[in-house]
């Protein structure tokens, strides 16, 4: 489904701030797989997701989705197949427009946005039915402005928008990181429900090892712009947080990190 | 009545521009100053097409397309080259100025007697007041357009356009090409602005290169007034509010003129008004979402302010400005487009001569003088206002004033003065064959006599350099005359230099100075005279004398001036007006030429530059400037 071949991404190339964000990374994700991506800050996990989404174009290497080379296609050209949920709950929705209008934009994803009025009673009924799955009573507020909703509610709507017209790939970029624990729990519950669509390929970046273990069928661990571990199959099912911590300890040895830094990582990831 | 219906019509015609500004300001959240240029583009395209016999409805469509082209350029610069929207707008607006001048070929194109879309409407008039009839015809058209536009914003594409202005990332994630959407939106906005320009040209009967200046602020004022009046989310009401804002804004301008405010202060008042409205809407907007709140918040503040201003204006005008009917004096309305010297000299000469002949202002006659200070649409409002004040005669100073009055005034006498050539703007065919209610005094620069003098001083084979602003109708006209005259004389080479503002004069004169010209010739160009001193500097260092059209420039450093005495033109106008006051009909009064030509010589400059003035010229001079003193010889 998704294949990257030796991709490189360097930011601020040629300046003092040069950062190699992704280094010679090749990975293949099969249709229907749910991959969780973990790694330290600046390890390149969000960049990897952005490269697949098309928000960032690689300096070299190839990206192939559904057998098509999409390396140089812009994010909006890939939106027909790929949908995204961002870390910032305000990024995925337009605040000065109504819930219905936002849902319509997502409903039309991959189709032509024609100068015709598609937002009729029938479509609104369909939107209301989908909104009722969020269990936030938003179906009664379909004509409210998005800007009047809470961060959690907005993220729930973004999630709904991401799956409303059945994409082939769903990219979740730390989509609960900016929410309070209660909202984060709700969003994870909804994520679990929405990804049940057969054949949907999911990639989720997370900073929580619990989340990474709870969800998905494969874990990718990143460090310094490289994939340092890729665990799937029976091995993945037996994996525990302790195993993950050991992996980080290995990284520590390799990188000669101090104990203090290691503790910091451990805190950050459990 | 004329004043209010005239303002209503302008408001309706400008409402397309306001709807355009709604897209750029409210949807894309940037003040798109391209409007100042695209408004004129629409006007220019329409004027040129109609003059060439194209159907006015096609002309409107082409204007719309021209505006879209301008807008898409701004959009392209903004999105693809990542240049701030305001800066992109400024770049395109600046460039459009030259493009518009190229389209028009000159600074002013009259459309009098040519078929505009309003001509057909006027023919169908069942005998109503013409302005009122126009308003009645325009209103349904604009209502239908506003509804269609609101419907467009509700379509899938319309929703995506709005979303692109609201959250670009969300639109990208959902497959929308944000750059293209912004380019299209800005193009559409400017298309509508140009459409407005096209309609206004057909309404006022001429296109002028300066007519778009200030469009951005006027458009924003309309959008902001509309937005603060309509606080509901309903999109139909929002668009209706923008149209209403445009009408209210024009009514406010009319009101300001009606209560006797100086049109010069109008722009300051507009700026303050827009500022207060923006601040007020910020303070109240949190509480004002639903319909039932309408009367509780800032819309009521704006409404109350409008009512108060209207009431105050009405009270003031009833009690202080109006003379009781029994004591009504002969009322003269003077209309000027800007404050250039030749225009104010004309008015001064007129006023002095009236007093000298025993017609004292306030005792025997009443004079209402209004100056548009360079803002062409204001001329329309001034004309409406003077009509409303029931002036007995118009004294129309300049070509633009005369164009406006020719279109608007059919029964009241109009006397024009300081017009270069009334026939090129379609006001009459010959001195005796002209509109029933119009007569006047005209004359272009005596360029022939000027060249005679230049040749006598510098010999037959000479190079003459000139600087002028091609966007000023009078300057352009005079230079064209000069070029024609030069073509008749084989040995004179003409070297032209264009300027766009008084800041360009120094450079332009320096360039001319390097081309070994024998003399500078400066027409009566308001912009040029603002920076005359910088040209004098070059004249001194390069030893090239300046010939100018106005003797007032003699003490400042011109060597020879030759031109009409515009105070004398004013005196001629006074004689004519007195004849009309005594019962003569303008129809029976042939046009007259400007009478007095003044030749002035600055001997100090001639000595400094080492130039010998031939006796023949010296003998004919009316004014001599010597040892720092100006003497009138004859």
Short mmCIF file of N, CA, C and O in Angstrom, two decimals, chain B residues 96-148:
data_model
loop_
_atom_site.label_atom_id
_atom_site.label_comp_id
_atom_site.label_asym_id
_atom_site.label_seq_id
_atom_site.Cartn_x
_atom_site.Cartn_y
_atom_site.Cartn_z
N UNK B 96 -0.81 48.52 -12.83
CA UNK B 96 -2.05 48.74 -13.58
C UNK B 96 -2.20 50.19 -14.02
O UNK B 96 -2.82 50.46 -15.05
N UNK B 97 -1.64 51.10 -13.25
CA UNK B 97 -1.75 52.51 -13.60
C UNK B 97 -1.24 52.74 -15.03
O UNK B 97 -1.92 53.36 -15.85
N UNK B 98 -0.05 52.16 -15.32
CA UNK B 98 0.50 52.30 -16.68
C UNK B 98 -0.35 51.55 -17.68
O UNK B 98 -0.62 52.04 -18.78
N UNK B 99 -0.78 50.33 -17.29
CA UNK B 99 -1.58 49.52 -18.21
C UNK B 99 -2.87 50.26 -18.57
O UNK B 99 -3.26 50.34 -19.74
N UNK B 100 -3.51 50.83 -17.56
CA UNK B 100 -4.76 51.54 -17.81
C UNK B 100 -4.55 52.73 -18.74
O UNK B 100 -5.38 53.00 -19.60
N UNK B 101 -3.44 53.41 -18.52
CA UNK B 101 -3.14 54.57 -19.37
C UNK B 101 -2.92 54.10 -20.82
O UNK B 101 -3.35 54.74 -21.77
N UNK B 102 -2.30 52.93 -20.97
CA UNK B 102 -2.09 52.34 -22.30
C UNK B 102 -3.43 51.98 -22.93
O UNK B 102 -3.65 52.23 -24.11
N UNK B 103 -4.30 51.36 -22.13
CA UNK B 103 -5.61 50.95 -22.67
C UNK B 103 -6.35 52.18 -23.17
O UNK B 103 -6.89 52.20 -24.27
N UNK B 104 -6.37 53.23 -22.33
CA UNK B 104 -7.15 54.41 -22.68
C UNK B 104 -6.46 55.24 -23.75
O UNK B 104 -7.11 55.91 -24.54
N UNK B 105 -5.13 55.24 -23.76
CA UNK B 105 -4.40 56.04 -24.73
C UNK B 105 -4.32 57.51 -24.34
O UNK B 105 -3.55 58.27 -24.91
N UNK B 106 -5.14 57.91 -23.41
CA UNK B 106 -5.10 59.28 -22.87
C UNK B 106 -5.75 59.26 -21.50
O UNK B 106 -6.24 58.21 -21.07
N UNK B 107 -5.77 60.40 -20.85
CA UNK B 107 -6.19 60.39 -19.45
C UNK B 107 -7.70 60.38 -19.26
O UNK B 107 -8.20 59.99 -18.21
N UNK B 108 -8.43 60.76 -20.28
CA UNK B 108 -9.87 60.93 -20.09
C UNK B 108 -10.59 60.59 -21.39
O UNK B 108 -10.23 61.08 -22.45
N UNK B 109 -11.58 59.69 -21.30
CA UNK B 109 -12.35 59.35 -22.50
C UNK B 109 -13.82 59.69 -22.24
O UNK B 109 -14.42 59.15 -21.31
N UNK B 110 -14.39 60.59 -23.02
CA UNK B 110 -15.80 60.90 -22.84
C UNK B 110 -16.69 59.89 -23.57
O UNK B 110 -16.32 59.37 -24.61
N UNK B 111 -17.84 59.58 -22.98
CA UNK B 111 -18.77 58.63 -23.61
C UNK B 111 -20.09 59.32 -23.96
O UNK B 111 -21.06 58.67 -24.27
N UNK B 112 -20.09 60.64 -23.87
CA UNK B 112 -21.33 61.38 -24.08
C UNK B 112 -21.93 60.98 -25.43
O UNK B 112 -21.22 60.88 -26.42
N UNK B 113 -23.23 60.75 -25.45
CA UNK B 113 -23.98 60.44 -26.67
C UNK B 113 -23.66 59.07 -27.26
O UNK B 113 -24.15 58.72 -28.31
N UNK B 114 -22.81 58.31 -26.59
CA UNK B 114 -22.59 56.95 -27.07
C UNK B 114 -23.50 56.04 -26.26
O UNK B 114 -23.96 56.39 -25.18
N UNK B 115 -23.76 54.85 -26.81
CA UNK B 115 -24.75 54.00 -26.14
C UNK B 115 -24.15 53.20 -25.01
O UNK B 115 -23.34 52.32 -25.22
N UNK B 116 -24.56 53.52 -23.81
CA UNK B 116 -24.22 52.72 -22.65
C UNK B 116 -25.45 51.92 -22.28
O UNK B 116 -26.51 52.09 -22.90
N UNK B 117 -25.31 51.03 -21.29
CA UNK B 117 -26.48 50.23 -20.93
C UNK B 117 -27.59 51.11 -20.35
O UNK B 117 -28.76 50.75 -20.39
N UNK B 118 -27.22 52.28 -19.83
CA UNK B 118 -28.23 53.15 -19.24
C UNK B 118 -29.04 53.88 -20.31
O UNK B 118 -30.17 54.29 -20.06
N UNK B 119 -28.47 54.02 -21.51
CA UNK B 119 -29.18 54.73 -22.57
C UNK B 119 -30.50 54.02 -22.87
O UNK B 119 -31.55 54.65 -23.03
N UNK B 120 -30.42 52.69 -22.95
CA UNK B 120 -31.62 51.91 -23.24
C UNK B 120 -32.65 52.11 -22.13
O UNK B 120 -33.85 52.26 -22.39
N UNK B 121 -32.16 52.13 -20.88
CA UNK B 121 -33.07 52.33 -19.75
C UNK B 121 -33.74 53.69 -19.84
O UNK B 121 -34.94 53.83 -19.66
N UNK B 122 -32.92 54.71 -20.16
CA UNK B 122 -33.45 56.07 -20.21
C UNK B 122 -34.54 56.19 -21.26
O UNK B 122 -35.53 56.89 -21.07
N UNK B 123 -34.36 55.48 -22.37
CA UNK B 123 -35.36 55.53 -23.44
C UNK B 123 -36.69 54.97 -22.97
O UNK B 123 -37.76 55.40 -23.40
N UNK B 124 -36.61 53.96 -22.09
CA UNK B 124 -37.85 53.31 -21.64
C UNK B 124 -38.51 54.08 -20.49
O UNK B 124 -39.55 53.68 -19.98
N UNK B 125 -37.91 55.17 -20.08
CA UNK B 125 -38.45 55.94 -18.96
C UNK B 125 -39.85 56.47 -19.26
O UNK B 125 -40.05 57.19 -20.22
N UNK B 126 -40.82 56.09 -18.43
CA UNK B 126 -42.19 56.53 -18.69
C UNK B 126 -42.44 57.98 -18.27
O UNK B 126 -43.61 58.39 -18.20
N UNK B 127 -41.43 58.74 -18.02
CA UNK B 127 -41.65 60.15 -17.69
C UNK B 127 -41.36 60.47 -16.24
O UNK B 127 -41.74 61.51 -15.71
N UNK B 128 -40.68 59.56 -15.61
CA UNK B 128 -40.31 59.75 -14.20
C UNK B 128 -39.03 60.59 -14.14
O UNK B 128 -38.37 60.78 -15.15
N UNK B 129 -38.69 61.05 -12.96
CA UNK B 129 -37.37 61.64 -12.74
C UNK B 129 -36.32 60.61 -13.16
O UNK B 129 -36.40 59.45 -12.78
N UNK B 130 -35.34 61.05 -13.93
CA UNK B 130 -34.41 60.10 -14.55
C UNK B 130 -33.60 59.31 -13.53
O UNK B 130 -33.41 58.10 -13.66
N UNK B 131 -33.10 59.99 -12.48
CA UNK B 131 -32.31 59.30 -11.45
C UNK B 131 -33.16 58.25 -10.74
O UNK B 131 -32.70 57.15 -10.46
N UNK B 132 -34.40 58.63 -10.46
CA UNK B 132 -35.29 57.72 -9.74
C UNK B 132 -35.59 56.50 -10.60
O UNK B 132 -35.57 55.36 -10.13
N UNK B 133 -35.81 56.75 -11.88
CA UNK B 133 -36.08 55.67 -12.82
C UNK B 133 -34.88 54.72 -12.90
O UNK B 133 -35.03 53.51 -12.85
N UNK B 134 -33.68 55.31 -12.99
CA UNK B 134 -32.46 54.49 -13.02
C UNK B 134 -32.38 53.63 -11.77
O UNK B 134 -32.11 52.42 -11.84
N UNK B 135 -32.65 54.24 -10.62
CA UNK B 135 -32.60 53.50 -9.36
C UNK B 135 -33.59 52.34 -9.39
O UNK B 135 -33.27 51.21 -9.00
N UNK B 136 -34.80 52.60 -9.87
CA UNK B 136 -35.83 51.56 -9.91
C UNK B 136 -35.42 50.41 -10.83
O UNK B 136 -35.77 49.26 -10.58
N UNK B 137 -34.68 50.74 -11.91
CA UNK B 137 -34.24 49.69 -12.82
C UNK B 137 -33.06 48.92 -12.25
O UNK B 137 -32.96 47.71 -12.41
N UNK B 138 -32.15 49.64 -11.57
CA UNK B 138 -30.95 48.99 -11.04
C UNK B 138 -31.27 48.05 -9.89
O UNK B 138 -30.70 46.97 -9.77
N UNK B 139 -32.21 48.48 -9.05
CA UNK B 139 -32.48 47.76 -7.81
C UNK B 139 -32.78 46.28 -8.02
O UNK B 139 -32.11 45.43 -7.42
N UNK B 140 -33.78 45.92 -8.89
CA UNK B 140 -34.04 44.49 -9.05
C UNK B 140 -32.83 43.73 -9.59
O UNK B 140 -32.55 42.61 -9.16
N UNK B 141 -32.07 44.37 -10.50
CA UNK B 141 -30.88 43.72 -11.05
C UNK B 141 -29.90 43.38 -9.95
O UNK B 141 -29.35 42.27 -9.91
N UNK B 142 -29.70 44.32 -9.04
CA UNK B 142 -28.72 44.09 -7.99
C UNK B 142 -29.22 43.07 -6.98
O UNK B 142 -28.47 42.24 -6.48
N UNK B 143 -30.54 43.11 -6.71
CA UNK B 143 -31.10 42.12 -5.78
C UNK B 143 -30.89 40.72 -6.36
O UNK B 143 -30.42 39.80 -5.66
N UNK B 144 -31.18 40.55 -7.65
CA UNK B 144 -31.01 39.24 -8.27
C UNK B 144 -29.53 38.82 -8.21
O UNK B 144 -29.21 37.70 -7.83
N UNK B 145 -28.65 39.76 -8.52
CA UNK B 145 -27.22 39.42 -8.48
C UNK B 145 -26.80 39.01 -7.07
O UNK B 145 -26.07 38.04 -6.89
N UNK B 146 -27.27 39.78 -6.07
CA UNK B 146 -26.87 39.50 -4.68
C UNK B 146 -27.35 38.11 -4.27
O UNK B 146 -26.62 37.35 -3.63
N UNK B 147 -28.57 37.74 -4.69
CA UNK B 147 -29.10 36.42 -4.34
C UNK B 147 -28.26 35.33 -5.01
O UNK B 147 -27.86 34.35 -4.38
N UNK B 148 -27.97 35.54 -6.30
CA UNK B 148 -27.16 34.55 -7.02
C UNK B 148 -25.79 34.41 -6.38
O UNK B 148 -25.27 33.30 -6.23
#
